[in-house]
Short mmCIF file of N, CA and C in Angstrom, two decimals:
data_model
loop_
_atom_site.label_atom_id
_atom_site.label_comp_id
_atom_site.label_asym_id
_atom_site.label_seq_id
_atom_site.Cartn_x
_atom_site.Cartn_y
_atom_site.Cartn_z
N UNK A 41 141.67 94.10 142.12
CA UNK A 41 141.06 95.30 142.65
C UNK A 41 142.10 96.21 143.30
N UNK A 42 143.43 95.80 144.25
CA UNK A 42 144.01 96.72 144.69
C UNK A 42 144.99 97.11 143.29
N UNK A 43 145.22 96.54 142.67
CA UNK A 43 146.16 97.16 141.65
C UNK A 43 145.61 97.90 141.06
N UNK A 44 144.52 97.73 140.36
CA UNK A 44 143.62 98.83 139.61
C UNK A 44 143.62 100.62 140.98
N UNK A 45 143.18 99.90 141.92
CA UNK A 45 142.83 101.66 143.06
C UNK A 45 144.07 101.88 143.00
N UNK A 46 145.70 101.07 143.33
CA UNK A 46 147.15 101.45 143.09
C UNK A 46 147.21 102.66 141.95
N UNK A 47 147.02 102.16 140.94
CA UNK A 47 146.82 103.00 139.36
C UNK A 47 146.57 103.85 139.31
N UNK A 48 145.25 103.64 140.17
CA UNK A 48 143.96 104.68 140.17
C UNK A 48 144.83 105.93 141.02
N UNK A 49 145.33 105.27 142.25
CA UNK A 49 146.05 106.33 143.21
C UNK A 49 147.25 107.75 142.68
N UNK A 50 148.14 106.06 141.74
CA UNK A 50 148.96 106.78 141.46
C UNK A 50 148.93 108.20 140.37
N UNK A 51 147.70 107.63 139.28
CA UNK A 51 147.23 108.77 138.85
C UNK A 51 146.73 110.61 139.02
N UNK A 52 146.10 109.89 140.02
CA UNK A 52 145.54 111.24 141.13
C UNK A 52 146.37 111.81 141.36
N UNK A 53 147.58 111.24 142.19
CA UNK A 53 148.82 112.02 142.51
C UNK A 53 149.24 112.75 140.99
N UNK A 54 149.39 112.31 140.05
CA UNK A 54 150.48 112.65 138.87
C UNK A 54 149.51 113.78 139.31
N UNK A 55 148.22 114.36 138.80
CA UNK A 55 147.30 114.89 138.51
C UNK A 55 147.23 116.46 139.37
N UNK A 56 147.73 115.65 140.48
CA UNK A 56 147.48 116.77 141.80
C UNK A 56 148.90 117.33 142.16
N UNK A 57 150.13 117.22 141.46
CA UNK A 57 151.45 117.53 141.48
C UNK A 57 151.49 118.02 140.27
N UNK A 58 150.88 118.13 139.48
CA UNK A 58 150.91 118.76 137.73
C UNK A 58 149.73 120.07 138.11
N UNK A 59 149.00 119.95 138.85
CA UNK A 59 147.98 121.06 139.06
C UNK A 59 149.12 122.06 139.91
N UNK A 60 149.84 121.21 141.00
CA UNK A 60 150.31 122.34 141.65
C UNK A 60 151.62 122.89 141.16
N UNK A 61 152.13 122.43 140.52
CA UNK A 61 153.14 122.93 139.19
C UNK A 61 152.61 124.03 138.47
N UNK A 62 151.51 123.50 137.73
CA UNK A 62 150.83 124.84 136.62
C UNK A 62 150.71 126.03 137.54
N UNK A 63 149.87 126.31 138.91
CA UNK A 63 150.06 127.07 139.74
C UNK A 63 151.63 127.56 139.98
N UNK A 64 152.12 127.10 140.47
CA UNK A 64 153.50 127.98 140.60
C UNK A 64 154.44 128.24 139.45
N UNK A 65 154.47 127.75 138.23
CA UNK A 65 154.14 128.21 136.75
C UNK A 65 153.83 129.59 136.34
N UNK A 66 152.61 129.54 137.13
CA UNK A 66 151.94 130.71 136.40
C UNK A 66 152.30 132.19 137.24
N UNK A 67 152.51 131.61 138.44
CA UNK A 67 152.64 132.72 139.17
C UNK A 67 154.35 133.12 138.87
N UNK A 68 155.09 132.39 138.54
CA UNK A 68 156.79 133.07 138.52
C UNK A 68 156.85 132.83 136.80
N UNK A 69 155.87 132.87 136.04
CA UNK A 69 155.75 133.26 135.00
C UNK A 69 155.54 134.84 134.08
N UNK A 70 156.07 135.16 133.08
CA UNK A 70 155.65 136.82 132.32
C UNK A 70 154.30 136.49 131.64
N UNK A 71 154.36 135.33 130.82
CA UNK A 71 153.22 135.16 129.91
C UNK A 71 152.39 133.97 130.93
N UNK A 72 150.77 134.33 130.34
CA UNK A 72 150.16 133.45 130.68
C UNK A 72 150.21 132.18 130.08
N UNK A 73 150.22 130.80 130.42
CA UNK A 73 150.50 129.32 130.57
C UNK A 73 149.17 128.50 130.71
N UNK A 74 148.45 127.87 129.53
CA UNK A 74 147.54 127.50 129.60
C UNK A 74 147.27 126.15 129.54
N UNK A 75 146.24 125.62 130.17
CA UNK A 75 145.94 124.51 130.24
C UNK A 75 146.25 123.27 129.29
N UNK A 76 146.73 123.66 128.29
CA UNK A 76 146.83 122.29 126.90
C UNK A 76 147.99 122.53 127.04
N UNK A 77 149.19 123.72 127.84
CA UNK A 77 150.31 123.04 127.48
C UNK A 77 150.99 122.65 128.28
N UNK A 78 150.24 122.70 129.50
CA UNK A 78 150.73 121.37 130.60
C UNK A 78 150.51 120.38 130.34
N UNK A 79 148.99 119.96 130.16
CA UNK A 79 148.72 118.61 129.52
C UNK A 79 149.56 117.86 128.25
N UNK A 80 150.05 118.87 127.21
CA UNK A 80 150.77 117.84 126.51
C UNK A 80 152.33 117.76 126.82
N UNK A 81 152.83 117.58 127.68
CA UNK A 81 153.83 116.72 127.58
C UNK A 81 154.99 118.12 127.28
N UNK A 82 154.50 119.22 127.35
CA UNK A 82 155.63 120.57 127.62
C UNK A 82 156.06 121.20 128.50
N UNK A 83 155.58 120.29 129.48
CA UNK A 83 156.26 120.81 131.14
C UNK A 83 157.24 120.88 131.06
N UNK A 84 158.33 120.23 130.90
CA UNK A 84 159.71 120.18 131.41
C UNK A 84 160.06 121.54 130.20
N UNK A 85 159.82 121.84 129.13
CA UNK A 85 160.45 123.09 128.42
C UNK A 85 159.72 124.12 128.79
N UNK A 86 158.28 123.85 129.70
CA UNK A 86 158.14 125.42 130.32
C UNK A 86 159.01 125.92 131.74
N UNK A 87 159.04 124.57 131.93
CA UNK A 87 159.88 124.42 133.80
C UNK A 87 161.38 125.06 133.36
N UNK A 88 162.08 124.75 132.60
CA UNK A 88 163.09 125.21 131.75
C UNK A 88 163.55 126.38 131.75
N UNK A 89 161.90 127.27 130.93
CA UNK A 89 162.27 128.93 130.64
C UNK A 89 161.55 129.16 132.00
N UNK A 90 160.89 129.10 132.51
CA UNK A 90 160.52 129.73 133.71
C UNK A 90 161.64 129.76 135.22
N UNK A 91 162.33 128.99 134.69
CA UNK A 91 163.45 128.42 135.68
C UNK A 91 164.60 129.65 135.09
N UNK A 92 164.86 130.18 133.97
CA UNK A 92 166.23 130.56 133.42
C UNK A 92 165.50 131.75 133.61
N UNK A 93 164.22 132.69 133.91
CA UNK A 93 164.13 133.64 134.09
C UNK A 93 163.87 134.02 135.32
N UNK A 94 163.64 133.49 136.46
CA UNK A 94 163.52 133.86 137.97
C UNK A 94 164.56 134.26 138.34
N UNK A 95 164.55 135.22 139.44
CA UNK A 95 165.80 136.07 139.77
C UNK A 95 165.98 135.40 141.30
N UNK A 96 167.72 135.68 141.74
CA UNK A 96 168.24 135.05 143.00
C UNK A 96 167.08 135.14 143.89
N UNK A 97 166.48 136.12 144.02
CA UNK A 97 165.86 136.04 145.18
C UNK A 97 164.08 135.16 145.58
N UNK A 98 163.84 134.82 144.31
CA UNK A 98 162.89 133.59 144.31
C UNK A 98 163.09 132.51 144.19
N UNK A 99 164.33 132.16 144.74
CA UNK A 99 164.84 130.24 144.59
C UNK A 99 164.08 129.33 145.26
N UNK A 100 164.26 129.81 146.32
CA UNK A 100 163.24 129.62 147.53
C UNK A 100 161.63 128.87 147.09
N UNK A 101 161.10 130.46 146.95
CA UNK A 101 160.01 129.97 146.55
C UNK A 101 159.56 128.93 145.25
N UNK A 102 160.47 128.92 144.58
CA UNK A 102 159.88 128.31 142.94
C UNK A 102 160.76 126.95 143.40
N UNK A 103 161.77 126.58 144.17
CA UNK A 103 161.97 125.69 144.87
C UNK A 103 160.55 125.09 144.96
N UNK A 104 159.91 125.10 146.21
CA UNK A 104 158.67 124.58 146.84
C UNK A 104 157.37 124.79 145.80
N UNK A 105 157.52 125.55 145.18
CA UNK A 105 155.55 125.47 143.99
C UNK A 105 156.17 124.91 142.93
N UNK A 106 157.50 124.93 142.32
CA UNK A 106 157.39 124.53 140.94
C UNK A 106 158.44 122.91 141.19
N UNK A 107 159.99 123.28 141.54
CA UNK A 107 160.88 122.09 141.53
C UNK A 107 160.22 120.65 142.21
N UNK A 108 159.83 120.92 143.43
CA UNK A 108 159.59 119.78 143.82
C UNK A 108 158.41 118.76 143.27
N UNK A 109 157.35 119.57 143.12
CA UNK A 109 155.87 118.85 142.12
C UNK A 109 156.65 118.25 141.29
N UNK A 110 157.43 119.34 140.31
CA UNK A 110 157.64 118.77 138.96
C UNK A 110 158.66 117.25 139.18
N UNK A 111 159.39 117.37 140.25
CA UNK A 111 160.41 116.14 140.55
C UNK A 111 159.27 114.86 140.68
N UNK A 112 158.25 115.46 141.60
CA UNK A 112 157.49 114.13 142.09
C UNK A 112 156.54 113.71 140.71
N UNK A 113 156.09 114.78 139.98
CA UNK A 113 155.67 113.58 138.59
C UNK A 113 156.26 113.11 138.19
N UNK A 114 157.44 113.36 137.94
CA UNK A 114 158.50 112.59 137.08
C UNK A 114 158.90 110.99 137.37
N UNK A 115 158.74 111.32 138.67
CA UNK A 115 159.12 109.85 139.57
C UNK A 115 157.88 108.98 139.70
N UNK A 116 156.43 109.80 139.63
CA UNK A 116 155.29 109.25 139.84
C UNK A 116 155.19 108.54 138.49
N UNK A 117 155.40 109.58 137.17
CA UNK A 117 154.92 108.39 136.12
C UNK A 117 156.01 107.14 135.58
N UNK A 118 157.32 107.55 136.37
CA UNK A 118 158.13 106.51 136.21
C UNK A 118 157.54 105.56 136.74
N UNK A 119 157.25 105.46 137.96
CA UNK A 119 156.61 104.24 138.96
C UNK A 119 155.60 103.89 138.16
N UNK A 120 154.59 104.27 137.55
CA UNK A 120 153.39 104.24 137.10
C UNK A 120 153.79 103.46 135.82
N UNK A 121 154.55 103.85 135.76
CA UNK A 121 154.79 102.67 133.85
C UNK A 121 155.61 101.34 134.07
N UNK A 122 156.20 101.85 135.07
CA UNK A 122 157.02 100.46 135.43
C UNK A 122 156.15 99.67 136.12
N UNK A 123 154.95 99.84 137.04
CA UNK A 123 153.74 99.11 137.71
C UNK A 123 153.26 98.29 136.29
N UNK A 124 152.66 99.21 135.02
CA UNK A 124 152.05 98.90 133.86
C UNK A 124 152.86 97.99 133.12
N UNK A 125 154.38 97.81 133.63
CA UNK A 125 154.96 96.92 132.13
C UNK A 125 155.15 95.86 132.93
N UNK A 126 154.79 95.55 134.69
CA UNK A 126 155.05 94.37 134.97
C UNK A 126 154.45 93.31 134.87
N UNK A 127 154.91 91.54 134.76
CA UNK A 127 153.80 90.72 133.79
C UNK A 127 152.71 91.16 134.94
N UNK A 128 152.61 90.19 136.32
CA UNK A 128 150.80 90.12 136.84
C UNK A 128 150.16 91.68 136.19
N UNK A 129 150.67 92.76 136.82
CA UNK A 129 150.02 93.95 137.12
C UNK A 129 149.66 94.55 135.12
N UNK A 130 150.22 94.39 134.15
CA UNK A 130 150.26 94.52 132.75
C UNK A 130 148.74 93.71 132.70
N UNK A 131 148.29 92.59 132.94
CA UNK A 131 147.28 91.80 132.52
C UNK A 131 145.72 92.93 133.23
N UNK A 132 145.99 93.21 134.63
CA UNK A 132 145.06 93.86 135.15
C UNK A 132 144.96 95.79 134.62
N UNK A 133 146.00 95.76 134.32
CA UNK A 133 146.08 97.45 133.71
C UNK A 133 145.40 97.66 132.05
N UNK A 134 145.47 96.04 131.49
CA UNK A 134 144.94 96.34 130.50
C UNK A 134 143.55 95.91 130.26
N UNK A 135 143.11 95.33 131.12
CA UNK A 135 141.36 94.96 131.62
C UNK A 135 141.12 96.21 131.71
N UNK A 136 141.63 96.99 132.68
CA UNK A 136 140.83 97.93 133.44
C UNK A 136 141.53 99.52 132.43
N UNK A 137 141.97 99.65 131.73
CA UNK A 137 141.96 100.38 130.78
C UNK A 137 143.13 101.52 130.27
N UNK A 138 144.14 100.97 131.94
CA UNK A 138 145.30 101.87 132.25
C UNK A 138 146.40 101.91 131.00
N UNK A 139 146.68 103.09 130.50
CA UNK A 139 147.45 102.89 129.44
C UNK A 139 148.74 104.36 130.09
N UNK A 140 150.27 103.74 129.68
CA UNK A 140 151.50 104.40 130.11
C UNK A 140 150.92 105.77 130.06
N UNK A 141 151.66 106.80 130.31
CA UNK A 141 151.94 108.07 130.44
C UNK A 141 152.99 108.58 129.51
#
């Protein structure tokens, strides 16, 4: 039970650091940035061009809405797969339905 709510936790987080990414995304973005292409797995090449077009004087800000979220998923679904490939916690992730990131 706690490994499964662990999962469960760590998920939420990915979830709620990818929401606040797309937000600061969109706002130090030209084009609008839509929902399917955060979800698949094109963050880091939107974080990329949105990063190579901000000017000196928004470091700051895209610092705090975009760099840091995007650092903490990165590290969140690392943790999160490495929780999933260990033996005990692998047996309960695959009962309960948790599959990598």
């Amino acid at each position: 039970m706690a490994v499964n709510n662990s999962l469960k936790s760590k998920k939420i987080q990915i979830q709620d650091n990818q929401f606040k990414m797309m937000e600061g995304l969109r706002a130090f973005s030209q084009s609008s940035i839509s929902n399917e292409e955060i979800k698949q797995d094109r963050i880091s090449k939107l974080y990329q061009n949105v990063k190579k077009s901000i000017q000196e004087d928004q470091l700051d800000a895209f610092d705090k809405k975009v760099r840091k979220p995007y650092q903490q998923v990165k590290l969140l679904k690392s943790e999160y797969n490495r929780l999933i490939s260990k033996k005990p916690y692998s047996f309960v992730a695959k009962i309960m339905g948790h599959k990598p990131y």
